[in-house]
Amino acid sequence: MNEELKNTLLRAIHAGADQLKLYFDGVFEIKSKDTLNNLVTEVDKKSEDAIIDVIRSEYPEHFILSEEVGELSTESNYKWIIDPIDGTVNFAHGIPICCVSIGLEKDGKLLMGAVFNPFMNEMFFAEKGKGAFLNNKPLKVSENKNVKAACLVTGFPYRWVEVGTDPIAVFERFIRMGLPVRRLGSAAIDLCWVAAGRFDGFWEYNLNPWDIAAGYLIIEEAGGKVTNFNGDPYSVYDKQTLATNGSIHDEMIKVINE
Ligand code: LIP
């Protein structure tokens, strides 16, 4: 059964990514969502349709949660969590740091997930209890134990939010410590790059389940740790995401909550 689900997942992610490749750097419609710079393109919808068509052709009874269409709710204990383009702003500007992300939950727990950046030809995949892989090679988080020697990545919400953890203040604290902090513009890729040991840690406030679902499992299966900003057990429906190699997790929590 899991092998069949995996095949469907991979076929769906390729179907979505084909749309990204087809339209990248071309002409397509771009609209603003809730804020001027939170974009949705015609290609987000084309990718989403292609992904859902594949899933529906195999598993018409499964629950779907997808960024543009929302919930296609059913009684099923399987839920596909889809981001048809993560890094839409990058895509709209012709920046090839964007991907398709699909996670699959069974009974409320992530069973498998994949993140595919077709422009770098990088397919990240993980299945619960079976490890994480980049283009079929096993992935492991970095071994760095010292936050002062870490390379971090973050993202900023499109809309200013009134939370205890002001994203600019936290960013400033890490920068003032002299750390390299990157901002790639795709949370799903940020998470996978922590899983690959390229970054030691990632934090962001106000992400959505479709940004995180697959990447969360990929980090866990690569030996990393994901919690909220207090170190509590994580859910992809949480608003705070802290994902690290595990070793620098507590130190990052201290800086974030300073
Ligand atoms: C985006 C992210 C980006 C993050 C934004 C947004 P989209 O997803 O992945 O890194 O900072 O808040 O959620 O809109 O490109 O799918």
Short mmCIF file of N, CA, C and O and ligand atoms in Angstrom, two decimals, residues 38-39 67 83 85-89 155-158 183 185-188 190 204 206-208 210-211, ligand 1:
data_model
loop_
_atom_site.label_atom_id
_atom_site.label_comp_id
_atom_site.label_asym_id
_atom_site.label_seq_id
_atom_site.Cartn_x
_atom_site.Cartn_y
_atom_site.Cartn_z
N ASN A 38 1.73 39.15 -1.43
CA ASN A 38 1.43 37.73 -1.28
C ASN A 38 0.74 37.31 -2.58
O ASN A 38 -0.43 37.57 -2.79
N LEU A 39 1.50 36.67 -3.46
CA LEU A 39 1.03 36.47 -4.84
C LEU A 39 0.44 35.09 -5.09
O LEU A 39 0.78 34.12 -4.40
N GLU A 67 -3.19 24.70 -1.05
CA GLU A 67 -3.10 26.14 -0.81
C GLU A 67 -4.17 26.96 -1.50
O GLU A 67 -4.78 27.83 -0.89
N ASP A 83 1.25 22.11 -1.53
CA ASP A 83 1.61 23.46 -1.95
C ASP A 83 2.04 23.39 -3.42
O ASP A 83 3.11 22.87 -3.74
N ILE A 85 2.95 25.65 -5.59
CA ILE A 85 4.24 26.34 -5.76
C ILE A 85 4.59 26.92 -4.40
O ILE A 85 3.88 27.81 -3.89
N ASP A 86 5.63 26.45 -3.79
CA ASP A 86 6.12 27.12 -2.59
C ASP A 86 7.29 27.99 -3.04
O ASP A 86 8.25 27.51 -3.65
N GLY A 87 7.16 29.28 -2.71
CA GLY A 87 8.10 30.26 -3.26
C GLY A 87 7.47 30.92 -4.48
O GLY A 87 8.13 31.17 -5.49
N THR A 88 6.18 31.22 -4.36
CA THR A 88 5.46 31.82 -5.50
C THR A 88 6.05 33.17 -5.90
O THR A 88 6.14 33.48 -7.10
N VAL A 89 6.47 33.96 -4.91
CA VAL A 89 7.05 35.28 -5.25
C VAL A 89 8.33 35.06 -6.06
O VAL A 89 8.55 35.74 -7.07
N GLY A 155 12.34 33.23 7.24
CA GLY A 155 11.43 33.91 6.32
C GLY A 155 10.61 34.89 7.13
O GLY A 155 10.51 34.78 8.36
N PHE A 156 10.03 35.85 6.45
CA PHE A 156 9.24 36.88 7.14
C PHE A 156 7.80 36.82 6.64
O PHE A 156 7.56 36.66 5.44
N PRO A 157 6.83 36.98 7.56
CA PRO A 157 5.43 37.00 7.12
C PRO A 157 5.19 38.18 6.19
O PRO A 157 5.85 39.21 6.30
N TYR A 158 4.22 38.04 5.26
CA TYR A 158 3.89 39.12 4.33
C TYR A 158 3.22 40.28 5.05
O TYR A 158 3.24 41.41 4.60
N ARG A 183 17.74 34.21 3.52
CA ARG A 183 16.28 34.28 3.34
C ARG A 183 16.02 33.87 1.89
O ARG A 183 16.20 34.66 0.96
N GLY A 185 13.10 32.40 0.55
CA GLY A 185 11.78 32.68 0.01
C GLY A 185 10.93 31.46 -0.27
O GLY A 185 9.88 31.57 -0.91
N SER A 186 11.38 30.31 0.19
CA SER A 186 10.54 29.10 0.10
C SER A 186 10.77 28.29 1.36
O SER A 186 11.83 27.69 1.55
N ALA A 187 9.75 28.27 2.21
CA ALA A 187 9.90 27.57 3.50
C ALA A 187 10.14 26.08 3.30
O ALA A 187 10.92 25.46 4.03
N ALA A 188 9.49 25.50 2.28
CA ALA A 188 9.67 24.06 2.05
C ALA A 188 11.13 23.76 1.69
O ALA A 188 11.72 22.78 2.17
N ASP A 190 13.71 25.74 2.50
CA ASP A 190 14.48 26.01 3.72
C ASP A 190 14.55 24.76 4.59
O ASP A 190 15.63 24.37 5.08
N GLU A 204 10.52 30.40 11.44
CA GLU A 204 9.60 31.33 10.78
C GLU A 204 8.28 31.33 11.53
O GLU A 204 7.85 30.31 12.06
N ASN A 206 4.13 32.07 11.31
CA ASN A 206 2.93 32.24 10.49
C ASN A 206 2.94 31.47 9.17
O ASN A 206 2.38 31.92 8.18
N LEU A 207 3.55 30.33 9.17
CA LEU A 207 3.49 29.47 7.98
C LEU A 207 2.18 28.69 7.97
O LEU A 207 1.49 28.62 8.98
N ASN A 208 1.90 28.09 6.85
CA ASN A 208 0.69 27.27 6.71
C ASN A 208 1.08 25.81 6.55
O ASN A 208 2.22 25.51 6.15
N TRP A 210 0.60 23.65 4.34
CA TRP A 210 1.12 23.23 3.02
C TRP A 210 2.57 23.66 2.82
O TRP A 210 3.29 23.05 2.05
N ASP A 211 3.00 24.74 3.52
CA ASP A 211 4.41 25.15 3.40
C ASP A 211 5.32 24.14 4.10
O ASP A 211 6.50 24.00 3.75
C1 LIP B 1 5.66 31.32 1.14
C2 LIP B 1 6.84 30.67 1.81
C3 LIP B 1 7.86 31.76 2.12
C4 LIP B 1 7.28 32.36 3.35
C5 LIP B 1 5.94 32.97 3.07
C6 LIP B 1 5.00 32.07 2.25
P1 LIP B 1 4.11 30.55 -0.89
O1 LIP B 1 4.78 30.36 0.56
O2 LIP B 1 7.28 29.50 1.60
O3 LIP B 1 9.14 31.29 2.41
O4 LIP B 1 8.15 33.31 3.91
O5 LIP B 1 5.35 33.31 4.30
O6 LIP B 1 4.24 31.23 3.05
O7 LIP B 1 3.12 31.66 -0.76
O8 LIP B 1 5.18 30.88 -1.84
O9 LIP B 1 3.49 29.22 -1.18
#
